[in-house]
Coordinates of C-alpha atoms in Angstrom, one line a residue:
Chain A
X1 CA 27.6 162.5 100.6
X2 CA 29.8 159.8 99.1
X3 CA 29.1 159.0 95.5
X4 CA 30.4 156.0 93.6
X5 CA 29.6 156.0 89.9
X6 CA 30.6 153.5 87.2
X7 CA 33.4 152.0 89.2
X8 CA 35.3 149.3 87.2
X9 CA 38.4 147.4 88.5
X10 CA 40.4 144.7 86.9
X11 CA 43.2 142.8 88.7
X12 CA 46.2 141.5 86.7
X13 CA 46.7 138.0 87.9
X14 CA 49.9 136.1 87.4
X15 CA 49.4 132.5 86.4
X16 CA 52.2 130.0 86.2
X17 CA 52.2 127.8 83.1
X18 CA 54.7 125.1 82.4
X19 CA 57.7 127.3 81.5
X20 CA 56.5 130.8 81.9
X21 CA 54.3 133.1 84.0
X22 CA 51.5 134.9 82.1
X23 CA 49.4 137.8 83.2
X24 CA 45.7 137.4 83.0
X25 CA 43.2 140.2 83.4
X26 CA 40.5 139.4 85.9
X27 CA 37.6 141.9 86.1
X28 CA 36.4 142.3 89.7
X29 CA 34.1 145.3 89.6
X30 CA 31.9 146.2 86.7
X31 CA 30.1 149.5 86.8
X32 CA 29.5 149.7 90.6
X33 CA 27.2 152.6 91.6
X34 CA 26.6 153.5 95.3
X35 CA 25.7 156.5 97.4
X36 CA 26.1 156.9 101.1
X37 CA 24.7 159.9 103.0
X38 CA 26.0 161.7 106.1
X39 CA 24.6 160.4 109.4
X40 CA 23.7 157.1 107.8
X41 CA 25.2 153.7 107.6
X42 CA 25.4 151.8 104.3
X43 CA 25.8 148.1 104.7
X44 CA 27.8 146.6 101.8
X45 CA 26.8 142.9 101.6
X46 CA 27.6 140.0 99.3
X47 CA 29.2 136.6 99.1
X48 CA 32.9 136.0 99.5
X49 CA 34.7 137.1 96.4
X50 CA 31.8 139.3 95.2
X51 CA 34.0 142.4 95.2
X52 CA 33.0 144.1 98.6
X53 CA 36.6 144.5 99.9
X54 CA 37.8 145.7 96.5
X55 CA 35.0 148.3 96.4
X56 CA 35.8 149.5 99.9
X57 CA 39.6 149.6 99.1
X58 CA 39.0 151.7 96.0
X59 CA 36.8 154.0 98.0
X60 CA 39.5 154.2 100.7
X61 CA 42.0 155.3 98.0
X62 CA 44.2 152.3 98.5
X63 CA 43.6 150.7 95.1
X64 CA 43.6 152.3 91.7
X65 CA 40.7 151.7 89.3
X66 CA 40.3 151.9 85.5
X67 CA 37.0 153.7 85.2
X68 CA 34.4 155.5 87.3
X69 CA 34.2 158.3 89.8
X70 CA 34.4 158.2 93.6
X71 CA 33.7 161.6 95.2
X72 CA 32.8 163.3 98.5
X73 CA 32.9 166.9 99.7
X74 CA 34.3 168.1 96.4
X75 CA 37.3 165.7 96.4
X76 CA 37.7 162.5 94.4
X77 CA 39.4 159.2 95.3
X78 CA 42.2 160.2 92.9
X79 CA 43.0 163.3 95.0
X80 CA 45.5 161.1 96.9
X81 CA 46.5 162.3 100.4
X82 CA 43.7 164.8 100.8
X83 CA 41.1 162.2 100.0
X84 CA 42.5 159.6 102.4
X85 CA 42.7 162.4 105.0
X86 CA 38.9 162.3 105.4
X87 CA 38.6 158.5 105.6
X88 CA 39.0 156.2 108.6
X89 CA 39.6 152.6 107.4
X90 CA 39.3 149.6 109.6
X91 CA 39.2 146.0 108.4
X92 CA 39.1 142.7 110.3
X93 CA 42.6 142.0 109.0
X94 CA 44.2 145.4 109.7
X95 CA 46.7 145.4 112.5
X96 CA 48.8 147.8 114.5
X97 CA 52.6 147.6 114.7
X98 CA 53.2 144.8 117.3
X99 CA 56.5 146.1 118.6
X100 CA 55.2 149.6 119.4
X101 CA 52.8 150.5 122.2
X102 CA 49.2 151.5 121.3
X103 CA 50.1 155.2 122.1
X104 CA 53.2 155.0 119.9
X105 CA 51.0 153.6 117.1
X106 CA 48.6 156.4 117.5
X107 CA 51.3 159.1 117.5
X108 CA 52.8 157.5 114.3
X109 CA 49.5 157.4 112.4
X110 CA 48.5 160.9 113.8
X111 CA 51.7 162.3 112.3
X112 CA 51.0 160.6 109.0
X113 CA 47.6 162.2 109.0
X114 CA 49.3 165.6 109.4
X115 CA 48.4 166.2 113.1
X116 CA 50.8 167.9 115.4
X117 CA 51.9 166.4 118.7
X118 CA 49.6 168.5 120.9
X119 CA 46.4 167.6 118.9
X120 CA 47.4 164.0 118.8
X121 CA 47.8 163.9 122.5
X122 CA 44.5 165.7 123.1
X123 CA 42.7 163.3 120.7
X124 CA 44.3 160.3 122.4
X125 CA 42.9 161.5 125.8
X126 CA 39.4 161.9 124.2
X127 CA 39.6 158.4 122.7
X128 CA 40.9 157.0 126.0
X129 CA 37.7 158.3 127.7
X130 CA 35.4 157.0 124.9
X131 CA 37.0 153.6 124.4
X132 CA 38.5 153.1 127.9
X133 CA 41.9 152.4 126.4
X134 CA 43.5 152.7 129.9
X135 CA 46.6 150.6 130.4
X136 CA 46.6 149.4 126.7
X137 CA 47.9 152.8 125.7
X138 CA 51.3 152.1 127.2
X139 CA 51.4 148.4 126.4
X140 CA 53.2 146.9 123.4
X141 CA 50.6 145.7 120.9
X142 CA 52.1 142.2 120.9
X143 CA 51.4 142.0 124.6
X144 CA 47.7 143.2 124.2
X145 CA 44.8 140.9 124.2
X146 CA 42.7 140.7 121.0
X147 CA 40.1 143.0 122.5
X148 CA 42.7 145.6 123.6
X149 CA 44.3 145.4 120.2
X150 CA 40.9 146.1 118.5
X151 CA 40.3 149.0 120.8
X152 CA 43.6 150.5 119.7
X153 CA 42.7 149.8 116.1
X154 CA 39.4 151.6 116.5
X155 CA 41.3 154.5 118.2
X156 CA 43.6 154.6 115.2
X157 CA 40.7 154.7 112.8
X158 CA 39.0 157.6 114.7
X159 CA 42.1 159.5 115.5
X160 CA 41.9 162.1 112.8
X161 CA 38.1 162.4 113.2
X162 CA 37.3 161.2 109.7
X163 CA 34.1 162.2 107.8
X164 CA 33.8 158.7 106.2
X165 CA 34.3 155.5 108.1
X166 CA 35.0 152.4 106.1
X167 CA 34.6 149.2 108.2
X168 CA 35.3 146.0 106.4
X169 CA 34.1 143.1 108.6
X170 CA 35.3 144.9 111.7
X171 CA 33.9 142.3 114.1
X172 CA 35.4 139.3 112.5
X173 CA 37.3 137.2 115.1
X174 CA 36.1 139.4 118.0
X175 CA 34.3 138.0 121.1
X176 CA 30.8 139.2 122.0
X177 CA 32.0 142.0 124.3
X178 CA 34.5 143.4 121.7
X179 CA 31.8 143.1 119.0
X180 CA 29.3 145.0 121.1
X181 CA 31.8 147.7 121.7
X182 CA 32.4 148.0 118.0
X183 CA 28.7 148.3 117.2
X184 CA 28.4 151.1 119.9
X185 CA 31.3 153.0 118.2
X186 CA 29.5 152.7 114.8
X187 CA 26.3 154.0 116.3
X188 CA 28.1 156.9 118.0
X189 CA 29.8 157.9 114.8
X190 CA 26.6 157.7 112.9
X191 CA 24.9 160.0 115.5
X192 CA 27.9 162.4 115.0
X193 CA 26.8 162.8 111.4
X194 CA 29.6 160.7 109.9
X195 CA 29.1 158.6 106.8
X196 CA 29.6 154.9 107.4
X197 CA 30.3 152.0 105.0
X198 CA 30.0 148.7 106.8
X199 CA 30.8 145.3 105.2
X200 CA 29.6 142.4 107.2
X201 CA 28.3 138.8 107.0
X202 CA 26.3 139.2 110.3
X203 CA 22.7 140.1 109.5
X204 CA 22.0 141.1 113.1
X205 CA 24.6 143.9 112.7
X206 CA 22.8 145.0 109.5
X207 CA 19.4 145.0 111.3
X208 CA 20.9 147.0 114.2
X209 CA 23.1 149.5 112.4
X210 CA 22.3 149.8 108.7
X211 CA 20.1 152.5 107.2
X212 CA 20.8 151.5 103.6
X213 CA 22.0 148.3 102.0
X214 CA 24.0 147.7 98.8
X215 CA 24.3 144.0 97.7
X216 CA 27.3 143.3 95.4
X217 CA 27.2 140.1 93.4
X218 CA 29.6 139.2 90.6
X219 CA 31.2 142.7 90.7
X220 CA 27.9 144.5 90.2
X221 CA 25.4 146.2 92.6
X222 CA 22.4 143.9 92.6
X223 CA 20.5 145.9 95.1
X224 CA 20.8 149.4 96.6
X225 CA 18.1 150.8 98.8
X226 CA 16.8 151.3 102.4
X227 CA 17.2 148.3 104.7
X228 CA 13.5 148.2 105.3
X229 CA 13.0 147.0 101.7
X230 CA 14.8 143.8 102.7
X231 CA 13.0 143.3 106.1
X232 CA 12.8 144.4 109.7
X233 CA 14.6 141.6 111.4
X234 CA 17.9 139.8 110.8
X235 CA 16.2 136.6 109.6
X236 CA 14.1 138.5 107.0
X237 CA 17.1 140.4 105.8
X238 CA 19.1 137.2 105.6
X239 CA 16.4 135.6 103.4
X240 CA 16.1 138.6 101.1
X241 CA 19.9 139.0 100.7
X242 CA 20.2 135.2 99.9
X243 CA 17.4 135.4 97.3
X244 CA 19.0 138.4 95.6
X245 CA 22.5 136.8 95.5
X246 CA 21.1 133.5 94.2
X247 CA 19.1 135.5 91.6
X248 CA 22.3 136.9 90.2
X249 CA 24.2 133.6 90.6
X250 CA 27.4 133.3 92.6
Chain B
X1 CA 59.1 160.0 104.5
X2 CA 61.1 160.9 107.7
X3 CA 58.1 159.8 109.9
X4 CA 58.3 156.4 108.3
X5 CA 62.1 156.4 108.5
X6 CA 62.1 157.0 112.3
X7 CA 59.2 154.7 113.0
X8 CA 61.1 151.9 111.2
X9 CA 64.1 152.5 113.3
X10 CA 62.1 152.4 116.5
X11 CA 60.3 149.3 115.4
X12 CA 63.5 147.5 114.4
X13 CA 65.3 148.4 117.6
X14 CA 62.5 146.7 119.6
X15 CA 63.2 143.4 118.0
X16 CA 65.8 141.4 119.8
X17 CA 66.8 139.2 116.9
X18 CA 67.4 142.3 114.7
X19 CA 69.4 144.0 117.5
X20 CA 71.7 141.0 117.6
X21 CA 72.3 140.9 113.8
X22 CA 72.5 144.7 113.6
X23 CA 74.6 145.7 116.6
X24 CA 75.9 142.7 118.6
X25 CA 77.3 140.7 115.7
X26 CA 79.3 143.4 114.0
X27 CA 80.6 144.6 117.4
X28 CA 81.6 141.2 118.8
X29 CA 81.9 138.8 116.0
X30 CA 84.5 140.8 114.0
X31 CA 87.0 141.0 116.8
X32 CA 86.4 137.4 117.8
X33 CA 86.9 136.2 114.2
X34 CA 90.1 138.3 113.9
X35 CA 91.4 137.2 117.3
X36 CA 90.8 133.6 116.5
X37 CA 92.4 133.8 113.1
X38 CA 95.4 135.7 114.4
X39 CA 95.7 133.5 117.5
X40 CA 95.7 130.3 115.4
X41 CA 98.3 131.8 113.0
X42 CA 100.4 133.0 115.9
X43 CA 100.3 129.6 117.7
X44 CA 101.1 127.8 114.5
X45 CA 104.2 130.0 113.8
X46 CA 105.3 129.7 117.4
X47 CA 104.9 126.0 117.4
X48 CA 106.7 125.7 114.1
X49 CA 109.6 127.7 115.3
X50 CA 110.0 125.8 118.6
X51 CA 109.2 122.3 117.3
X52 CA 111.9 119.6 117.9
X53 CA 111.8 116.2 116.3
X54 CA 113.2 112.8 117.3
X55 CA 114.7 110.4 114.9
X56 CA 116.1 106.9 114.7
X57 CA 117.9 104.9 112.1
X58 CA 116.4 101.5 111.0
X59 CA 119.5 100.8 108.9
X60 CA 123.1 101.6 109.3
X61 CA 123.3 105.5 109.6
X62 CA 124.5 107.4 106.6
X63 CA 127.4 109.2 108.2
X64 CA 127.2 112.5 106.3
X65 CA 123.5 112.9 107.0
X66 CA 123.9 111.9 110.7
X67 CA 126.4 114.7 111.0
X68 CA 123.9 117.2 109.5
X69 CA 121.2 116.0 111.9
X70 CA 123.5 116.4 114.9
X71 CA 124.4 119.9 113.8
X72 CA 120.8 120.8 113.4
X73 CA 118.9 122.4 116.3
X74 CA 115.7 120.7 115.3
X75 CA 116.6 117.1 115.6
X76 CA 117.7 114.8 118.4
X77 CA 118.2 111.0 118.3
X78 CA 116.1 108.6 120.4
X79 CA 115.8 104.9 121.2
X80 CA 112.1 105.1 121.9
X81 CA 109.3 105.8 119.4
X82 CA 110.6 108.5 117.0
X83 CA 108.9 111.2 114.9
X84 CA 110.8 110.0 111.9
X85 CA 112.5 106.7 111.0
X86 CA 115.5 107.1 108.6
X87 CA 117.0 104.4 106.4
X88 CA 119.2 104.1 103.4
X89 CA 122.7 103.6 102.1
X90 CA 125.1 105.5 99.9
X91 CA 123.4 108.6 98.7
X92 CA 119.8 107.3 99.0
X93 CA 117.9 108.4 102.0
X94 CA 114.3 107.3 103.0
X95 CA 112.4 109.1 105.7
X96 CA 109.2 107.6 107.2
X97 CA 107.0 109.9 109.1
X98 CA 103.3 111.0 109.3
X99 CA 102.7 113.4 106.4
X100 CA 99.1 114.0 107.4
X101 CA 100.2 116.4 110.2
X102 CA 100.0 119.7 108.2
X103 CA 101.1 121.8 111.1
X104 CA 104.5 120.0 111.2
X105 CA 107.5 121.4 109.4
X106 CA 109.3 118.1 109.7
X107 CA 109.4 117.3 106.0
X108 CA 110.6 120.8 105.1
X109 CA 113.4 120.6 107.7
X110 CA 114.6 117.2 106.3
X111 CA 114.6 118.4 102.7
X112 CA 116.5 121.5 103.8
X113 CA 119.2 119.3 105.3
X114 CA 119.4 117.3 102.1
X115 CA 119.7 120.5 100.1
X116 CA 122.5 121.7 102.3
X117 CA 124.3 118.3 101.8
X118 CA 123.9 118.6 98.0
X119 CA 125.2 122.2 98.1
X120 CA 128.2 121.2 100.1
X121 CA 128.9 118.3 97.8
X122 CA 128.6 120.5 94.7
X123 CA 130.9 123.2 96.1
X124 CA 133.5 120.5 97.1
X125 CA 133.4 118.9 93.7
X126 CA 133.7 122.2 91.9
X127 CA 136.5 123.3 94.1
X128 CA 138.6 120.3 92.9
X129 CA 138.4 122.0 89.4
X130 CA 139.0 125.5 90.8
X131 CA 135.4 126.4 90.0
X132 CA 132.5 127.7 92.1
X133 CA 128.7 127.5 91.8
X134 CA 128.8 131.1 90.6
X135 CA 130.8 130.0 87.6
X136 CA 128.1 127.5 86.6
X137 CA 125.2 129.9 87.2
X138 CA 126.6 133.3 86.2
X139 CA 123.3 135.1 86.0
X140 CA 121.5 136.5 89.0
X141 CA 118.7 139.0 89.5
X142 CA 117.6 141.1 92.4
X143 CA 114.5 143.4 92.5
X144 CA 114.1 146.8 94.1
X145 CA 110.7 148.2 95.0
X146 CA 110.5 151.8 93.7
X147 CA 107.2 152.5 95.5
X148 CA 109.0 153.2 98.7
X149 CA 107.0 150.5 100.4
X150 CA 108.9 148.0 102.4
X151 CA 108.3 144.2 102.1
X152 CA 106.4 144.4 105.3
X153 CA 104.2 147.2 104.1
X154 CA 103.4 145.3 100.9
X155 CA 102.5 142.2 102.8
X156 CA 100.3 144.2 105.2
X157 CA 98.5 146.1 102.4
X158 CA 97.7 142.9 100.6
X159 CA 96.2 141.4 103.7
X160 CA 94.2 144.5 104.3
X161 CA 93.1 144.7 100.7
X162 CA 91.6 141.2 101.1
X163 CA 90.1 141.4 104.6
X164 CA 88.6 144.8 104.7
X165 CA 86.3 144.8 101.7
X166 CA 85.2 141.2 102.5
X167 CA 84.4 141.9 106.1
X168 CA 82.6 145.2 105.4
X169 CA 80.4 143.8 102.6
X170 CA 79.5 140.7 104.7
X171 CA 78.4 143.0 107.4
X172 CA 76.4 145.4 105.2
X173 CA 74.8 142.5 103.2
X174 CA 73.9 140.4 106.3
X175 CA 72.3 143.4 108.1
X176 CA 70.4 144.6 105.0
X177 CA 69.2 141.1 104.1
X178 CA 67.9 140.4 107.5
X179 CA 65.9 143.6 107.6
X180 CA 64.8 143.9 103.9
X181 CA 62.3 141.0 104.1
X182 CA 60.6 142.6 107.2
X183 CA 60.2 146.0 105.8
X184 CA 57.6 145.4 103.0
X185 CA 56.8 141.7 102.8
X186 CA 56.9 141.3 106.6
X187 CA 54.5 144.2 106.9
X188 CA 52.2 142.6 104.3
X189 CA 52.3 139.3 106.2
X190 CA 51.5 141.0 109.6
X191 CA 48.7 143.0 107.9
X192 CA 50.1 146.4 109.0
X193 CA 50.8 147.4 105.3
X194 CA 47.1 147.7 104.7
X195 CA 46.8 150.0 107.7
X196 CA 49.7 152.1 106.5
X197 CA 48.5 152.4 102.9
X198 CA 45.1 153.5 104.1
X199 CA 46.8 156.6 105.6
X200 CA 47.5 159.7 103.6
X201 CA 51.2 158.7 103.1
X202 CA 51.7 158.1 99.4
X203 CA 53.1 154.7 98.5
X204 CA 56.2 156.2 97.0
X205 CA 57.0 158.0 100.3
X206 CA 56.4 154.8 102.2
X207 CA 58.9 153.0 100.0
X208 CA 61.4 155.9 100.1
X209 CA 61.2 156.0 103.9
X210 CA 61.9 152.3 104.1
X211 CA 64.8 152.6 101.6
X212 CA 66.3 155.4 103.6
X213 CA 66.0 153.3 106.8
X214 CA 67.6 150.2 105.2
X215 CA 70.4 152.2 103.7
X216 CA 71.2 153.8 107.1
X217 CA 71.0 150.4 108.8
X218 CA 73.6 149.0 106.3
X219 CA 75.8 152.1 106.9
X220 CA 75.4 151.7 110.7
X221 CA 76.4 148.1 110.5
X222 CA 79.6 149.0 108.5
X223 CA 80.3 151.8 111.0
X224 CA 80.0 149.4 114.0
X225 CA 82.1 146.8 112.3
X226 CA 84.8 149.4 111.6
X227 CA 84.6 150.7 115.2
X228 CA 85.0 147.3 116.6
X229 CA 87.9 146.5 114.3
X230 CA 89.6 149.8 115.4
X231 CA 89.1 148.9 119.0
X232 CA 90.7 145.5 118.3
X233 CA 93.5 146.9 116.2
X234 CA 94.9 149.2 118.8
X235 CA 95.9 146.4 121.3
X236 CA 96.8 144.1 118.3
X237 CA 99.3 146.6 117.0
X238 CA 100.7 147.2 120.5
X239 CA 101.2 143.6 121.5
X240 CA 101.5 141.5 118.4
X241 CA 104.9 140.5 117.0
X242 CA 106.4 138.9 114.0
X243 CA 104.2 138.2 111.0
X244 CA 101.1 139.2 112.9
X245 CA 102.5 142.6 113.7
X246 CA 103.6 143.0 110.1
X247 CA 100.1 142.2 108.9
X248 CA 98.7 145.1 110.9
X249 CA 101.4 147.6 110.1
X250 CA 99.3 149.3 107.3
X251 CA 96.1 149.7 109.3
X252 CA 95.4 153.3 110.1
X253 CA 92.4 155.4 111.1
X254 CA 92.6 157.2 107.8
X255 CA 92.4 153.9 105.9
X256 CA 89.4 152.8 108.0
X257 CA 87.6 156.1 107.5
X258 CA 88.1 156.0 103.7
X259 CA 87.0 152.4 103.5
X260 CA 83.8 153.4 105.4
X261 CA 83.1 156.4 103.1
X262 CA 83.5 154.2 100.1
X263 CA 81.0 151.7 101.5
X264 CA 78.2 154.2 102.0
X265 CA 77.0 154.3 98.3
X266 CA 77.3 150.6 98.2
X267 CA 75.1 150.2 101.3
X268 CA 72.5 152.5 99.6
X269 CA 72.7 150.5 96.4
X270 CA 72.3 147.2 98.2
X271 CA 69.2 148.6 100.1
X272 CA 67.6 149.7 96.9
X273 CA 68.3 146.4 95.1
X274 CA 67.0 144.3 98.1
X275 CA 63.8 146.3 98.5
X276 CA 63.1 146.3 94.7
X277 CA 63.4 142.5 94.6
X278 CA 61.6 141.7 97.8
X279 CA 58.7 144.2 97.8
X280 CA 56.4 141.9 95.9
X281 CA 57.0 138.9 98.1
X282 CA 53.9 137.6 99.8
X283 CA 55.8 136.6 103.0
X284 CA 58.9 137.3 104.9
X285 CA 60.2 133.8 104.0
X286 CA 59.7 134.4 100.3
X287 CA 61.4 137.7 100.6
X288 CA 64.4 136.1 102.3
X289 CA 64.9 133.6 99.5
X290 CA 64.6 136.4 96.9
X291 CA 67.2 138.5 98.9
X292 CA 69.7 135.7 98.5
X293 CA 69.8 136.6 94.7
X294 CA 71.0 140.1 95.6
X295 CA 73.7 138.5 97.8
X296 CA 75.0 136.5 94.9
X297 CA 74.8 139.5 92.5
X298 CA 76.8 141.7 94.9
X299 CA 79.2 139.2 96.4
X300 CA 80.4 137.4 93.3
X301 CA 81.8 140.6 91.7
X302 CA 83.4 141.5 95.0
X303 CA 85.1 138.1 95.3
X304 CA 86.2 138.3 91.7
X305 CA 87.7 141.8 92.0
X306 CA 89.4 140.9 95.3
X307 CA 91.8 138.5 93.4
X308 CA 94.0 141.5 92.5
X309 CA 93.7 140.9 88.7
X310 CA 92.1 144.2 88.0
X311 CA 94.2 147.4 87.8
X312 CA 92.6 150.6 89.0
X313 CA 91.9 152.1 85.6
X314 CA 89.1 154.6 84.9
X315 CA 87.0 151.9 83.3
X316 CA 87.4 149.4 86.2
X317 CA 86.7 152.1 88.8
X318 CA 83.5 153.1 86.9
X319 CA 82.1 149.6 87.3
X320 CA 79.8 149.6 90.4
X321 CA 80.6 147.1 93.2
X322 CA 83.7 145.8 91.4
X323 CA 85.4 149.1 92.0
X324 CA 85.1 148.8 95.8
X325 CA 87.7 146.2 96.5
X326 CA 90.0 147.5 93.8
X327 CA 89.9 151.0 95.4
X328 CA 90.5 149.6 98.9
X329 CA 93.5 147.5 97.6
X330 CA 94.9 150.6 95.8
X331 CA 94.4 152.7 98.9
X332 CA 96.0 150.1 101.2
X333 CA 99.0 149.8 98.8
X334 CA 99.5 153.6 99.0
X335 CA 99.0 153.9 95.2
X336 CA 95.8 155.9 95.3
X337 CA 95.3 159.0 93.1
X338 CA 92.8 161.6 94.3
X339 CA 90.3 160.9 91.5
X340 CA 90.1 157.2 92.0
X341 CA 87.8 157.1 95.1
X342 CA 85.8 160.0 93.6
X343 CA 85.0 157.9 90.5
X344 CA 84.2 154.8 92.6
X345 CA 81.9 156.7 94.9
X346 CA 80.1 158.6 92.0
X347 CA 79.7 155.4 90.0
X348 CA 78.1 153.5 92.9
X349 CA 76.0 156.5 94.0
X350 CA 74.6 157.0 90.5
X351 CA 73.6 153.4 90.2
X352 CA 72.2 153.4 93.8
X353 CA 70.0 156.4 93.0
X354 CA 68.9 155.0 89.7
X355 CA 67.9 151.7 91.5
X356 CA 66.2 153.6 94.3
X357 CA 64.2 155.9 91.9
X358 CA 63.1 153.0 89.8
X359 CA 62.1 151.2 93.0
X360 CA 60.0 154.1 94.3
X361 CA 58.7 155.5 91.0
X362 CA 57.4 152.2 89.5
X363 CA 55.4 151.5 92.6
X364 CA 51.9 150.0 91.9
X365 CA 49.5 150.3 94.8
X366 CA 47.7 147.1 93.9
X367 CA 51.0 145.2 93.8
X368 CA 52.2 146.7 97.0
X369 CA 49.0 145.8 98.8
X370 CA 48.6 142.3 97.6
X371 CA 52.1 141.2 96.5
X372 CA 52.5 139.4 93.2

C-alpha cells in the first residue's frame, strides 16, 4: 500500500526585478495525505496548478520535498534508486528518445532499471504481444505516429513490471483508439494487483477506472474517499468534483 | 553512468547535423582551410617573383634612373598604357601608379632602385675623399642563434605555435558547444529528461554520463582534426617548396601527438564548464546563447597567450587554458623541458575535475527537471 503523509513542497521561483533576480518561496503542497491500495486505482483530481503533478512527481521520487513521508513496501521516496525501481511513471508529456528505435529505447531504460539483456528481450516480447507493438519496435521514434509512440511509452512504463503505476494525464493528446488502449492497460494492471495513481481531467475515465478519488485544491487534499461518494456516472462525479473545488476556492 | 554515456553517443551519431559538425567538418574543413591559405600564399609569392612592370616617362628621362631601370629584370619600357608613369628632373623622381593593388611589389621595387642609386652616389662621393661607407658607419652587429635551430626552423615553429592551438581549440569548442545545449536543455525541451529522471538512475550519474560523453566528443573532434592535418601535411611536406615548405618543416608526428595529449584535459574542462552553465537553460536556444559565454571565457585567454608575450615559467604553466598555447609554442620551438607539459596537463586536469565535481555534486533535482 502506498502511503503519503504530511507532504509539503515549496518551489524556489526566480523573479526578475529591475536590476536583479530574487528568489521567492512558493508553497505548492501543504500537508498532503493519501493512501492507495494494491489492486485499486486512485484518481488524483484537481484544477490546473492545484498541485497534482507535483504530488505525483514527489511520489515518483523525481522531486525532493521539505516535509512528510511517502512509503510503500518498506521503502520511502527518499530511498533513491530502489524506490524508483518499483515505480512506472508515464505523463502526457513524457517522450521517448526520437532518434532511437522503440526497441533501443526499451533496452536503454531496461538497463537503467537494472535488467539484463535477456530479461529485457523476454519482457519486450511479452509487451509486444500485449500492446501489439509490431513494426514500431524497429522504427525510429521520430518516424512513429502519435499512437505508436504512446504504445512504446506504455511499454517503457511497464518494462520492469512496476508495483506502482503513476499516470499523469496519460490520454492527453491521444485519439479515441489510443485512449481506449490506454484505459485497457490500466484495467489490466489493476487486475494484476498493481497500485495505480491516475491524474486526469476526463470524468468518464474516473467513472470507468477509479476505485478511489483524491481531490487536490490549493495544495491540500480536499477530498479522499471511494469514487461512489462522488457519484456513479461521469456527470455526477463532474458536479461533485466541481463543487468541492469551488468550496475550497481556486 | 556508462549506460547513459553510450546511449548519448548512439543518439548523437543518429543526428545528421551533429555528424557534420563532429566528424565531417574537422576532417574536411581543416585541410581545405590550410590548402586555401597555403595556396593563396604560394600564388602570391610566385606572382610577386615573376611579376614584370612596364613604365613610361612623361618628362625627359632622368638618365641615371633610366640606366637602373634597363638593368633591372623587373621593368621594361612601353609606349602603350604603362603600369607606372615616371617624371622628374635632377635628383627628384615622381612615380605615378595604383597603390591600391596590395599584391603588387611595384612600389618596393622602385624604392629599391632609388636606394641602389643613393648607395652608388654615396660610395662614389666618399671614394673622392678616400673614404668608404664603413668609415662613416664603423659599428655593425650580427646575431648567432645558440639554440641550434636554423632560421627556417624558428620560422616554422612560430607558425606552428600560432596555428596548432588555435585550430585545435576552435575544433574542440565548436563541437562541444554544438552538443552541450542538446544534452540537458535539449532533453528538457523534448520532454525526455522527465522520462530519464523517473528511472532509477541518480541525477548525478545522469550528469556525469553526459559530461563524459561531451568530453569524449571534444577529444574525438581534436583527434579527427589532428588526423586530417597529418594526412594533409604528408603531401604538403613532399610537394611544397620555398616559404611554404619552410613553414611545414617543424611539423612532426611527435609534435602532433603531444599537442593532442595536452588538449585532452582542456576538452574535459570545456565540457564541464559548458554543461554547468547550460544545464538550467529551459531550451536548446537558451543553452546555445549561454554556451557562447564559455567560448569567450576560453578563447580570449588562448588568443592572449598566443601572442608570445608569456614565457613558459612555472607560474604561467600553472594557469589553466593560458598554459596550452604557451606549452605548444615552447614545444614547437624545441625548448621544452620535461616538467612543462606535466604542469600544464595537471593544472588543466585539476580545474577540469573541480568543475566537473561541482557540476555533478551541486545537482538539484527540481532545477534539473524544470530548469531555472
